[in-house]
Coordinates of C-alpha atoms in Angstrom, one line a residue:
Chain A
M1 CA 31.4 25.2 12.0
K2 CA 34.0 25.1 14.8
N3 CA 31.5 25.5 17.5
K4 CA 29.5 22.6 16.1
K5 CA 32.5 20.4 16.2
I6 CA 33.3 21.2 19.8
I7 CA 29.6 20.6 20.7
N8 CA 29.7 17.2 18.9
K9 CA 32.9 16.3 20.9
I10 CA 31.2 17.2 24.2
L11 CA 28.0 15.2 23.3
I12 CA 29.9 12.3 22.3
A13 CA 32.3 12.3 25.4
P14 CA 30.1 10.4 27.9
Y15 CA 29.6 7.4 25.5
T16 CA 33.2 7.4 24.7
I17 CA 34.3 7.2 28.3
W18 CA 31.8 4.6 28.9
M19 CA 33.0 2.6 25.9
I20 CA 36.6 2.8 26.7
G21 CA 36.1 2.1 30.4
F22 CA 33.6 -0.8 30.2
I23 CA 34.2 -2.4 26.7
V24 CA 37.7 -1.6 25.4
I25 CA 39.8 -1.8 28.7
P26 CA 38.2 -5.0 29.8
L27 CA 38.8 -6.5 26.4
L28 CA 42.3 -5.6 26.5
F29 CA 42.6 -7.3 29.9
I30 CA 41.0 -10.4 28.5
I31 CA 43.6 -10.4 25.7
Y32 CA 46.4 -9.8 28.2
Y33 CA 45.2 -12.6 30.5
G34 CA 44.5 -14.9 27.7
F35 CA 48.1 -14.8 26.4
T36 CA 50.0 -14.9 29.7
T37 CA 50.7 -17.5 32.4
K38 CA 50.2 -16.8 36.1
R39 CA 53.9 -15.5 36.2
G40 CA 53.3 -13.2 33.5
D41 CA 55.1 -15.0 30.6
F42 CA 53.7 -15.0 27.1
T43 CA 51.9 -18.2 26.1
F44 CA 49.5 -19.8 23.6
N45 CA 48.4 -22.5 26.0
N46 CA 45.3 -20.9 27.3
V47 CA 44.0 -20.2 23.9
V48 CA 45.0 -23.6 22.6
D49 CA 43.3 -25.4 25.7
F50 CA 39.9 -24.5 24.0
F51 CA 40.6 -27.3 21.6
S52 CA 41.1 -29.9 24.3
L53 CA 38.6 -32.5 24.4
I54 CA 36.7 -31.6 27.4
H55 CA 36.2 -27.9 26.3
L56 CA 35.3 -28.9 22.8
K57 CA 32.6 -31.2 24.4
S58 CA 31.0 -28.3 26.2
F59 CA 31.4 -26.1 23.1
Y60 CA 29.8 -28.8 20.9
L61 CA 26.9 -29.1 23.5
A62 CA 26.4 -25.4 23.6
I63 CA 26.2 -25.2 19.7
R64 CA 23.9 -28.2 19.6
L65 CA 21.4 -26.8 22.1
S66 CA 21.5 -23.2 20.9
L67 CA 21.1 -24.4 17.2
L68 CA 18.1 -26.4 18.2
S69 CA 16.6 -23.4 20.1
T70 CA 17.1 -21.4 17.1
I71 CA 15.4 -23.8 14.8
I72 CA 12.5 -24.2 17.1
C73 CA 12.3 -20.3 17.4
V74 CA 12.1 -20.0 13.6
V75 CA 9.5 -22.8 13.3
L76 CA 7.4 -21.0 15.8
S77 CA 7.8 -17.5 14.6
Y78 CA 7.5 -17.9 10.8
P79 CA 3.9 -19.2 10.6
L80 CA 2.8 -16.5 13.0
A81 CA 4.4 -13.8 10.9
L82 CA 2.6 -15.3 7.9
I83 CA -0.7 -15.4 9.7
F84 CA -0.3 -11.9 10.8
R85 CA 0.3 -10.9 7.2
E86 CA -2.6 -12.7 5.6
G87 CA -5.1 -12.3 8.4
N88 CA -7.2 -9.3 9.0
F89 CA -6.7 -8.5 12.6
S90 CA -7.7 -5.1 13.8
K91 CA -5.2 -5.1 16.6
K92 CA -2.0 -6.5 15.0
S93 CA 0.4 -4.5 17.1
F94 CA -1.3 -5.3 20.2
I95 CA -1.0 -9.0 19.7
I96 CA 2.6 -8.5 18.7
Y97 CA 3.1 -6.8 22.1
V98 CA 1.6 -9.8 23.9
F99 CA 4.2 -12.0 22.2
I100 CA 7.1 -9.9 23.3
L101 CA 5.6 -8.9 26.6
P102 CA 7.8 -11.5 28.5
M103 CA 10.8 -9.6 27.2
W104 CA 10.0 -6.7 29.5
M105 CA 10.2 -9.0 32.5
N106 CA 13.6 -9.7 34.2
S107 CA 15.1 -12.7 32.4
L108 CA 16.2 -14.4 35.7
L109 CA 12.6 -14.3 37.0
R110 CA 11.5 -16.0 33.7
I111 CA 14.0 -18.8 34.1
F112 CA 13.2 -19.4 37.7
A113 CA 9.6 -19.5 36.6
W114 CA 10.5 -22.3 34.3
L115 CA 12.3 -24.1 37.2
T116 CA 9.1 -24.0 39.2
L117 CA 7.2 -25.5 36.3
L118 CA 9.5 -28.3 35.5
E119 CA 10.8 -29.4 38.8
K120 CA 10.2 -32.8 40.0
K121 CA 7.5 -31.6 42.3
G122 CA 6.8 -28.6 40.2
V123 CA 3.6 -27.2 38.7
I124 CA 3.5 -29.3 35.6
N125 CA 4.0 -32.6 37.5
L126 CA 1.5 -31.7 40.1
I127 CA -1.1 -31.2 37.5
L128 CA -0.1 -34.4 35.7
S129 CA -0.4 -36.3 39.1
F130 CA -3.8 -34.8 39.7
F131 CA -5.0 -36.3 36.4
K132 CA -3.2 -39.4 37.3
L133 CA -0.9 -39.0 34.4
P134 CA 2.8 -40.1 34.3
N135 CA 5.1 -37.4 35.5
I136 CA 7.7 -35.9 33.2
N137 CA 11.3 -35.7 34.3
I138 CA 13.2 -33.2 32.3
I139 CA 14.7 -30.8 34.9
N140 CA 18.4 -30.8 34.8
T141 CA 18.4 -32.1 31.1
D142 CA 19.1 -30.8 27.8
A143 CA 15.5 -30.4 27.2
A144 CA 14.9 -28.1 30.1
I145 CA 17.6 -25.8 28.7
I146 CA 16.2 -25.8 25.3
F147 CA 12.8 -24.8 26.8
G148 CA 14.5 -22.0 28.6
M149 CA 16.4 -20.7 25.6
V150 CA 13.4 -20.8 23.3
Y151 CA 11.2 -19.1 26.0
N152 CA 13.8 -16.4 26.6
F153 CA 14.9 -15.6 23.2
L154 CA 11.7 -16.2 21.2
P155 CA 10.7 -12.4 21.0
F156 CA 14.1 -11.7 19.4
M157 CA 13.1 -14.0 16.6
I158 CA 9.4 -13.0 16.3
L159 CA 10.1 -9.2 15.7
P160 CA 12.7 -9.3 12.9
I161 CA 10.8 -12.0 10.9
Y162 CA 7.5 -10.2 11.5
N163 CA 9.0 -6.9 10.3
S164 CA 10.5 -8.5 7.2
V165 CA 7.3 -10.3 6.2
M166 CA 5.1 -7.3 6.8
K167 CA 7.4 -5.1 4.7
I168 CA 6.6 -7.0 1.6
D169 CA 4.5 -5.1 -0.6
E170 CA 1.0 -6.6 -1.1
N171 CA 1.3 -5.9 -4.9
T172 CA 4.6 -7.8 -5.1
I173 CA 2.7 -10.9 -3.9
N174 CA -0.3 -10.0 -6.1
A175 CA 2.0 -9.7 -9.0
A176 CA 3.2 -13.3 -8.5
L177 CA -0.4 -14.5 -8.3
D178 CA -1.2 -12.4 -11.4
L179 CA 1.6 -14.2 -13.3
G180 CA 0.1 -17.4 -12.6
A181 CA 1.9 -18.6 -9.6
S182 CA 0.0 -20.7 -7.0
K183 CA 0.0 -19.6 -3.3
V184 CA 2.7 -22.2 -2.6
T185 CA 5.0 -21.1 -5.4
T186 CA 4.5 -17.5 -4.3
F187 CA 5.6 -18.4 -0.8
F188 CA 8.7 -20.1 -1.9
K189 CA 9.8 -17.8 -4.8
I190 CA 8.8 -14.5 -3.3
I191 CA 7.9 -14.3 0.3
L192 CA 10.5 -16.7 1.7
P193 CA 13.4 -15.1 -0.2
L194 CA 12.4 -11.6 0.7
S195 CA 12.1 -12.5 4.5
V196 CA 15.7 -13.9 4.6
P197 CA 17.3 -10.7 5.9
G198 CA 14.7 -10.7 8.9
M199 CA 15.3 -14.4 9.4
V200 CA 19.1 -14.0 9.5
S201 CA 18.9 -11.2 12.0
G202 CA 16.6 -13.2 14.1
I203 CA 18.8 -16.2 14.0
T204 CA 21.9 -14.3 15.0
M205 CA 20.0 -12.6 17.8
V206 CA 18.9 -15.9 19.3
F207 CA 21.8 -18.2 18.5
I208 CA 24.6 -16.0 19.8
P209 CA 23.1 -15.2 23.2
A210 CA 22.0 -18.9 23.5
L211 CA 25.4 -20.0 22.7
T212 CA 27.0 -18.0 25.4
T213 CA 24.4 -18.4 28.0
I214 CA 25.4 -19.2 31.7
V215 CA 22.2 -18.6 33.7
I216 CA 19.8 -20.6 31.7
S217 CA 22.1 -23.8 31.8
K218 CA 23.0 -23.1 35.5
I219 CA 19.4 -22.9 36.6
L220 CA 17.6 -25.3 34.4
G221 CA 20.6 -27.7 34.1
G222 CA 21.2 -27.8 37.8
G223 CA 24.9 -28.0 37.3
Q224 CA 24.6 -31.3 35.4
V225 CA 24.9 -29.9 32.0
L226 CA 28.1 -27.8 31.3
L227 CA 28.0 -25.4 28.3
I228 CA 31.0 -23.5 27.2
G229 CA 29.6 -20.4 29.0
N230 CA 29.6 -22.4 32.3
V231 CA 33.1 -23.7 31.8
I232 CA 34.5 -20.0 31.3
E233 CA 32.5 -18.9 34.5
Q234 CA 34.0 -21.8 36.4
E235 CA 37.3 -20.9 35.5
F236 CA 36.9 -17.4 36.5
I237 CA 35.0 -17.9 39.6
E238 CA 35.7 -21.3 41.1
S239 CA 39.2 -22.1 39.9
S240 CA 40.2 -18.4 39.9
N241 CA 42.2 -19.2 36.6
W242 CA 41.6 -16.0 34.8
H243 CA 44.2 -16.9 32.3
L244 CA 42.5 -20.0 31.0
G245 CA 39.0 -18.3 31.2
S246 CA 40.3 -15.5 29.2
G247 CA 41.9 -17.7 26.6
L248 CA 38.6 -19.7 26.0
S249 CA 36.7 -16.4 25.9
I250 CA 39.1 -15.1 23.0
I251 CA 38.2 -18.2 20.9
L252 CA 34.5 -17.9 21.6
I253 CA 34.5 -14.1 20.7
L254 CA 36.4 -14.9 17.6
F255 CA 33.9 -17.6 16.6
I256 CA 31.0 -15.2 17.1
F257 CA 32.8 -12.6 15.0
I258 CA 33.2 -15.2 12.2
T259 CA 29.5 -16.2 12.4
M260 CA 28.4 -12.6 12.3
A261 CA 30.7 -11.9 9.3
L262 CA 29.3 -15.0 7.3
T263 CA 25.7 -13.8 7.9
S264 CA 26.3 -10.2 7.4
K265 CA 25.7 -10.1 3.8
Y266 CA 22.1 -11.3 4.3
Y267 CA 21.3 -8.5 6.7
D268 CA 18.7 -6.0 5.9
K269 CA 20.2 -3.0 4.1
E270 CA 18.2 -0.8 6.4
G271 CA 20.0 -2.2 9.3
G272 CA 16.9 -4.0 10.7
N273 CA 16.8 -1.6 13.7
F274 CA 13.6 -2.7 15.2
L275 CA 14.1 -2.8 18.8
Chain B
M1 CA -17.8 -4.1 -34.6
A2 CA -15.4 -5.6 -32.2
K3 CA -16.7 -8.2 -29.9
K4 CA -17.1 -7.7 -26.2
L5 CA -14.4 -9.3 -24.1
I6 CA -15.2 -8.3 -20.6
D7 CA -18.5 -7.6 -19.0
L8 CA -19.1 -6.3 -15.5
V9 CA -22.7 -7.0 -14.5
N10 CA -24.4 -5.1 -11.6
I11 CA -21.1 -4.9 -9.6
S12 CA -21.3 -3.7 -5.9
K13 CA -18.5 -3.4 -3.6
S14 CA -18.1 -1.9 -0.2
F15 CA -15.2 -1.7 2.3
D16 CA -16.1 -1.3 6.0
K17 CA -19.6 -0.4 5.2
D18 CA -18.4 2.3 2.6
L19 CA -20.1 1.8 -0.6
I20 CA -17.3 2.0 -3.2
I21 CA -19.1 0.7 -6.3
D22 CA -22.8 0.7 -6.5
D23 CA -24.4 -1.5 -9.1
L24 CA -22.0 -0.9 -11.9
T25 CA -22.4 -2.4 -15.4
L26 CA -19.7 -2.0 -18.1
S27 CA -18.6 -3.8 -21.2
I28 CA -15.2 -3.6 -22.5
K29 CA -14.6 -4.5 -26.2
E30 CA -11.7 -6.4 -27.7
N31 CA -8.6 -4.6 -28.8
S32 CA -9.7 -1.3 -27.2
F33 CA -7.7 1.0 -25.0
V34 CA -10.2 1.8 -22.2
T35 CA -9.3 4.2 -19.4
L36 CA -11.1 4.4 -16.1
L37 CA -10.7 8.0 -15.1
G38 CA -11.9 9.7 -11.8
P39 CA -10.6 11.4 -8.7
S40 CA -9.0 9.1 -6.0
G41 CA -11.6 7.2 -4.1
C42 CA -14.0 7.0 -7.0
G43 CA -13.7 3.2 -7.3
K44 CA -11.6 2.9 -10.4
T45 CA -8.8 1.0 -8.9
T46 CA -11.4 -1.4 -7.1
I47 CA -12.9 -2.2 -10.5
L48 CA -9.3 -3.0 -11.8
R49 CA -8.8 -5.2 -8.8
I50 CA -12.2 -7.0 -9.4
I51 CA -11.2 -7.7 -13.0
G52 CA -7.7 -8.9 -11.9
G53 CA -9.2 -11.1 -9.2
F54 CA -7.6 -9.5 -6.3
T55 CA -10.9 -8.4 -4.7
S56 CA -14.2 -10.0 -5.3
P57 CA -17.4 -8.0 -5.6
D58 CA -20.1 -8.3 -2.9
K59 CA -22.7 -8.6 -5.6
G60 CA -22.7 -9.0 -9.4
Q61 CA -20.6 -11.0 -11.9
V62 CA -17.6 -10.6 -14.1
F63 CA -17.5 -12.2 -17.5
F64 CA -14.3 -12.9 -19.5
D65 CA -15.1 -13.9 -23.2
G66 CA -18.5 -15.0 -22.2
E67 CA -17.3 -17.1 -19.3
D68 CA -18.1 -16.3 -15.5
I69 CA -14.9 -15.5 -13.8
T70 CA -16.3 -13.8 -10.8
N71 CA -14.8 -16.4 -8.3
L72 CA -11.7 -17.4 -10.3
S73 CA -8.4 -16.8 -8.5
P74 CA -6.0 -14.3 -10.3
N75 CA -3.5 -17.0 -11.2
K76 CA -6.1 -18.7 -13.4
R77 CA -7.2 -15.5 -15.3
Q78 CA -5.8 -14.8 -18.8
L79 CA -5.0 -11.3 -18.1
N80 CA -2.0 -9.6 -16.5
T81 CA -1.6 -6.6 -14.5
V82 CA 1.1 -3.7 -14.2
F83 CA 0.9 -2.4 -10.9
Q84 CA 1.1 1.1 -9.5
K85 CA 4.5 0.9 -8.1
Y86 CA 5.7 -1.7 -10.5
A87 CA 5.7 -4.5 -7.9
L88 CA 8.9 -6.1 -9.4
F89 CA 10.5 -8.9 -7.5
P90 CA 13.5 -7.3 -5.7
N91 CA 15.1 -10.7 -5.2
M92 CA 15.5 -11.3 -8.9
N93 CA 17.2 -9.7 -11.8
V94 CA 15.5 -8.2 -14.8
A95 CA 15.4 -11.6 -16.8
D96 CA 14.2 -13.6 -13.8
N97 CA 11.4 -11.1 -13.3
I98 CA 10.3 -11.3 -16.9
A99 CA 10.7 -15.1 -17.0
F100 CA 8.6 -15.6 -13.8
G101 CA 5.2 -16.1 -15.4
L102 CA 6.7 -18.4 -18.1
R103 CA 8.6 -20.5 -15.7
V104 CA 5.4 -21.0 -13.6
K105 CA 3.8 -22.2 -16.8
K106 CA 6.8 -24.5 -17.4
K107 CA 7.8 -23.3 -20.7
S108 CA 11.1 -24.4 -22.2
E109 CA 14.3 -22.3 -21.2
S110 CA 15.0 -21.5 -25.0
Y111 CA 11.4 -20.3 -25.4
I112 CA 11.8 -18.2 -22.4
K113 CA 15.0 -16.8 -23.6
D114 CA 13.6 -15.8 -26.8
K115 CA 10.7 -14.2 -25.0
I116 CA 12.8 -12.1 -22.7
K117 CA 14.8 -10.8 -25.7
Y118 CA 11.6 -10.0 -27.6
A119 CA 9.9 -8.3 -24.5
L120 CA 13.0 -6.2 -23.8
K121 CA 13.2 -5.1 -27.4
L122 CA 9.6 -4.1 -27.2
V123 CA 10.1 -1.8 -24.3
N124 CA 13.5 -0.5 -25.6
L125 CA 15.7 -2.0 -22.9
D126 CA 17.7 -4.5 -25.0
G127 CA 20.7 -6.1 -23.1
Y128 CA 19.3 -5.3 -19.6
E129 CA 18.7 -9.0 -18.7
N130 CA 21.4 -9.2 -16.0
R131 CA 20.6 -5.8 -14.2
Q132 CA 19.4 -5.8 -10.6
I133 CA 16.0 -4.2 -10.0
D134 CA 17.3 -1.6 -7.6
A135 CA 19.8 -0.4 -10.1
L136 CA 17.1 0.6 -12.5
S137 CA 15.3 4.1 -12.8
G138 CA 11.6 4.5 -12.2
G139 CA 11.0 4.7 -15.9
Q140 CA 13.1 1.4 -16.6
Q141 CA 11.3 -0.4 -13.8
Q142 CA 7.9 0.6 -15.3
R143 CA 9.1 -0.9 -18.7
I144 CA 10.2 -4.1 -17.0
A145 CA 6.9 -4.4 -15.3
I146 CA 5.2 -4.1 -18.7
A147 CA 7.6 -6.5 -20.2
R148 CA 7.0 -9.0 -17.4
A149 CA 3.3 -8.9 -18.0
I150 CA 3.2 -9.0 -21.8
V151 CA 5.6 -12.0 -22.3
N152 CA 2.5 -14.2 -21.0
E153 CA 0.5 -13.1 -24.1
P154 CA -2.6 -11.9 -22.1
K155 CA -5.7 -11.0 -23.8
V156 CA -5.9 -8.0 -21.6
L157 CA -3.4 -5.9 -19.9
L158 CA -4.5 -4.1 -16.7
L159 CA -2.6 -0.9 -15.9
D160 CA -3.1 0.7 -12.5
E161 CA -1.8 4.3 -12.6
P162 CA 1.5 2.9 -14.0
L163 CA 2.9 6.4 -14.8
G164 CA 1.9 7.9 -11.6
A165 CA 5.5 7.8 -10.0
L166 CA 7.2 9.2 -12.9
D167 CA 8.2 12.8 -13.7
L168 CA 6.2 14.8 -16.3
K169 CA 8.6 14.3 -19.3
L170 CA 9.0 10.7 -18.7
R171 CA 5.2 10.4 -18.3
Q172 CA 4.7 11.9 -21.6
E173 CA 7.2 9.7 -23.3
M174 CA 5.6 6.6 -21.8
Q175 CA 2.3 7.6 -23.0
Y176 CA 3.4 7.4 -26.5
E177 CA 5.2 4.1 -25.7
L178 CA 2.1 2.6 -24.4
I179 CA 0.0 3.6 -27.4
R180 CA 2.7 2.0 -29.6
L181 CA 2.7 -1.1 -27.6
K182 CA -1.0 -1.4 -27.7
N183 CA -1.1 -1.1 -31.5
E184 CA 1.9 -3.6 -31.8
L185 CA 0.5 -6.3 -29.4
G186 CA -3.1 -5.9 -30.5
I187 CA -4.5 -6.6 -27.2
T188 CA -7.1 -4.8 -24.8
F189 CA -5.6 -2.3 -22.4
I190 CA -7.6 -1.3 -19.3
Y191 CA -5.9 1.7 -17.9
V192 CA -6.7 3.4 -14.4
T193 CA -5.7 6.9 -13.9
H194 CA -6.7 10.2 -12.2
D195 CA -4.9 12.3 -14.9
Q196 CA -7.3 13.5 -17.5
E197 CA -4.5 14.5 -20.0
E198 CA -3.2 10.9 -19.9
A199 CA -6.8 9.6 -20.5
L200 CA -7.4 12.0 -23.4
T201 CA -4.1 11.2 -25.1
M202 CA -4.1 7.5 -24.9
S203 CA -7.7 6.0 -24.8
D204 CA -10.1 4.8 -27.5
T205 CA -12.8 4.9 -24.8
I206 CA -12.8 6.9 -21.5
V207 CA -15.0 5.9 -18.6
V208 CA -15.3 8.8 -16.3
M209 CA -16.3 7.7 -12.8
N210 CA -17.0 9.5 -9.5
Q211 CA -18.2 8.0 -6.2
G212 CA -18.6 4.6 -7.6
Y213 CA -20.8 5.7 -10.5
I214 CA -20.0 5.9 -14.2
Q215 CA -20.5 9.5 -15.1
Q216 CA -19.9 9.2 -18.8
M217 CA -18.5 6.8 -21.2
G218 CA -17.3 7.8 -24.7
T219 CA -14.4 8.7 -27.0
P220 CA -12.0 11.5 -25.6
E221 CA -13.7 14.0 -28.0
E222 CA -17.2 13.1 -26.8
I223 CA -16.0 13.3 -23.2
Y224 CA -14.2 16.7 -23.8
N225 CA -16.7 18.4 -26.2
E226 CA -19.9 17.1 -25.0
P227 CA -19.6 16.3 -21.3
E228 CA -22.9 15.0 -20.0
N229 CA -22.8 16.7 -16.6
A230 CA -21.1 19.2 -14.6
F231 CA -18.8 16.6 -13.0
V232 CA -17.4 15.5 -16.2
A233 CA -17.1 19.1 -17.4
T234 CA -15.2 20.1 -14.4
F235 CA -13.0 16.9 -14.1
I236 CA -12.0 16.9 -17.8
G237 CA -10.2 20.3 -18.4
D238 CA -11.1 23.7 -17.2
S239 CA -14.5 25.0 -17.8
N240 CA -17.0 27.7 -17.2
I241 CA -20.2 26.2 -16.0
L242 CA -23.1 28.5 -15.9
P243 CA -26.8 28.1 -15.1
G244 CA -28.9 28.8 -18.2
K245 CA -32.5 28.4 -19.6
M246 CA -33.3 27.0 -23.0
I247 CA -35.7 29.5 -24.4
E248 CA -36.4 27.3 -27.4
D249 CA -34.5 24.9 -29.6
Y250 CA -31.1 26.5 -30.7
L251 CA -31.4 29.5 -28.2
V252 CA -30.3 29.6 -24.7
E253 CA -30.4 32.3 -22.2
I254 CA -27.2 32.7 -20.1
L255 CA -26.9 35.5 -17.4
G256 CA -29.8 37.4 -19.0
S257 CA -28.4 37.4 -22.5
K258 CA -29.4 35.2 -25.4
F259 CA -26.9 33.0 -27.1
K260 CA -27.3 30.9 -30.1
C261 CA -26.4 27.3 -29.8
I262 CA -26.7 24.0 -31.8
D263 CA -28.7 22.0 -29.2
S264 CA -32.3 21.1 -29.4
G265 CA -34.9 18.8 -27.8
F266 CA -34.8 20.2 -24.3
G267 CA -38.2 21.7 -24.5
K268 CA -39.2 25.4 -23.9
N269 CA -37.9 27.4 -20.9
K270 CA -36.1 24.5 -19.4
L271 CA -33.3 25.0 -16.8
V272 CA -30.0 23.6 -17.9
D273 CA -26.3 23.8 -17.1
V274 CA -24.1 25.4 -19.8
V275 CA -20.5 24.5 -20.3
I276 CA -18.1 26.9 -22.2
R277 CA -14.5 25.9 -22.3
P278 CA -12.2 28.7 -21.5
E279 CA -10.5 28.4 -24.9
D280 CA -13.8 29.0 -26.6
V281 CA -14.6 32.2 -24.9
E282 CA -13.8 35.0 -27.5
L283 CA -12.8 38.4 -26.2
V284 CA -13.8 41.1 -28.6
E285 CA -13.8 45.1 -28.6
K286 CA -16.5 46.2 -26.1
D287 CA -18.4 48.1 -28.9
S288 CA -18.1 45.3 -31.4
E289 CA -21.4 43.9 -32.9
K290 CA -20.3 40.5 -31.9
A291 CA -20.2 41.1 -28.2
I292 CA -23.1 39.4 -26.4
L293 CA -22.0 40.3 -22.9
K294 CA -19.7 43.1 -21.7
G295 CA -17.1 42.7 -18.9
V296 CA -13.8 43.8 -17.6
M297 CA -10.6 41.9 -17.2
T298 CA -9.6 41.1 -13.6
H299 CA -6.5 38.7 -13.8
S300 CA -4.0 37.4 -16.2
I301 CA -1.4 34.7 -15.9
F302 CA 1.2 33.7 -18.6
K303 CA 1.1 30.0 -19.0
G304 CA 3.5 29.5 -21.9
E305 CA 1.4 28.3 -24.6
M306 CA -1.4 30.9 -23.7
Y307 CA -2.6 33.3 -21.3
E308 CA -5.1 32.3 -18.6
M309 CA -7.3 35.3 -17.8
E310 CA -10.3 36.1 -15.8
C311 CA -13.0 38.5 -17.0
K312 CA -15.9 39.7 -14.9
S313 CA -18.9 40.2 -16.9
N314 CA -21.3 42.9 -15.8
D315 CA -23.7 40.5 -14.0
G316 CA -20.8 39.4 -11.8
F317 CA -19.8 36.0 -13.3
E318 CA -16.1 35.4 -13.5
W319 CA -15.3 33.9 -16.8
L320 CA -12.1 31.8 -17.2
V321 CA -10.6 32.6 -20.6
H322 CA -7.6 31.0 -22.5
S323 CA -6.1 33.0 -25.2
T324 CA -2.9 33.7 -27.1
I325 CA -3.8 37.4 -27.1
L326 CA -3.4 39.2 -23.8
K327 CA -5.9 41.6 -22.5
E328 CA -4.5 43.6 -19.6
P329 CA -6.4 43.5 -16.4
G330 CA -8.8 46.7 -16.3
T331 CA -9.5 46.4 -20.1
E332 CA -13.2 46.6 -20.9
V333 CA -14.1 43.8 -23.5
G334 CA -17.0 42.1 -25.1
I335 CA -17.7 38.4 -24.8
Y336 CA -18.7 36.3 -27.5
V337 CA -19.1 32.3 -28.0
E338 CA -19.6 30.3 -31.2
P339 CA -22.9 28.6 -31.0
K340 CA -21.0 25.2 -31.6
N341 CA -18.9 25.9 -28.6
I342 CA -21.8 26.1 -26.2
Q343 CA -22.5 22.7 -24.6
I344 CA -26.0 22.3 -23.0
M345 CA -26.4 19.7 -20.3
N346 CA -29.4 18.6 -18.3
K347 CA -29.3 19.6 -14.6
P348 CA -28.3 16.7 -12.5
Q349 CA -31.2 14.4 -11.4
S350 CA -31.8 14.3 -7.6
E351 CA -30.9 10.8 -7.1
D352 CA -27.5 11.3 -8.7
E353 CA -26.9 14.4 -7.0
K354 CA -24.4 13.0 -4.6
A355 CA -22.5 11.3 -7.4
L356 CA -22.2 14.6 -9.0
D357 CA -20.7 16.4 -6.1
V358 CA -17.9 18.5 -7.5
E359 CA -16.4 19.4 -4.3
E360 CA -14.7 16.1 -4.1
L361 CA -12.3 17.2 -6.6
D362 CA -9.7 19.0 -4.5
E363 CA -6.9 16.6 -5.4

């Protein structure tokens, strides 16, 4: 018994050291910086500054774009999951892998690929010009960022929804039909409610990274679109104001915690560990 | 004479080129308790799914009350199913589960409430309306599944191995519950199982199936006492199956000895299969006048209500014997069988030989 405990402690040590060094201590630093001035005095100003008009604007924009992207991801993923459930494909898992294949590529590369596609003289416009069609001009706009977010985070939506829809027992659906329900009723009364946990974990896994993204908005927004993540980054790197950056981060982290707490009751009881 | 309710006519079905059901025809009468019995993979569940509308046959027709329903979708059929693992809706409580079919049919809420109460009483779960499904035991979930089906007042209830997931004691209890329910409701039950004891206990009619063919159809007594072929004899209970020769009417030669029997009409010197149930093998003193064969006991196991023993007769055949009187291994005994307990069967015909393959019975 005693030996086992010692072995457990040894085994858990590397991760504990990692966690303290790279998660706990940095977090403590953020809290320290967030509540102090440059001279080291205690202050609430950095945190309260989150609610200034200019910062709220970036925050609102970030929420708007990430919400839109999340909705688009749901709309793209759900029918796919249903088709997979109904259909008789022999290579279901292979097709799913094709959908999540982009996830195995570096995300920066993928975002730059979108840049090449959407640029004023990018691939899409070259093709449009070739067919004498009017060019599109969406680079450096909200639309480009949404494209980037959807493309980047779609696999994180597909997988949990696919899993929760596939997990519904065939006979549960047959039972609804057997009791006289039409296919539409069966969808709304049985399939949709039973896939809520998958949808919720998909939504959190798309919405939160999209909300806090820096890279997508920087590359596809060309510095024209400032999301809350970009604002924080600027404070840290360009203005070297770690105190304000930390203060904003604290509120953002709190916001994320609250969102997760609100959605946690819909989570899959089995944890939805699919990745 | 009850009238026919369901008619399956020349049904064939295959999955991925495997023929599951081959040209099957079956009539089910009103108010009967019909059991489709057979080993797994024999096509019994497929037949139930065809009747329920979840699978359509490749060939053949399904008639319900004289009406062709072969291509009718399941939600338009006047029958309800109790599924193998209950298939309750986990996102609803007990009352909403039971009310599902009635709400789809837009019945009034007061009617629904009465129905829920009535159905819960019928399955002995009064007051369970607001329980969550995952808070119920297997047996309770099973009862809710039955309640959910019967509130719709179907003419036929299809039950797909509904007791398979329950433990032995509960299974036996539920068997009596189901018989009671069937009598109270006065509707037709079509029951699928691989458990021969379940089939014998509950059914009016048993349809024994193997490899997509109906092997025998009859009352439990007929199936047990007069199996038509070696497959039925082996599948329903234990039995000794011996090769024999009908010397003439009422006399059969088994293992070189002559036994009196009560069968006739096979012709002279016809080769037959003989079934003798282990409880019908009488062990007598080796010098007794009754002894037709002589043998020596080889094994005995105490099984509770009786001893299961093996006796090797002088010609080398191992007889399975059930008796309440123990004969120790090594004892020399005589073997006698009452004429009425000797069941003569025709040898399987060549075209059905595959269907009679007894080796598929391992499960």
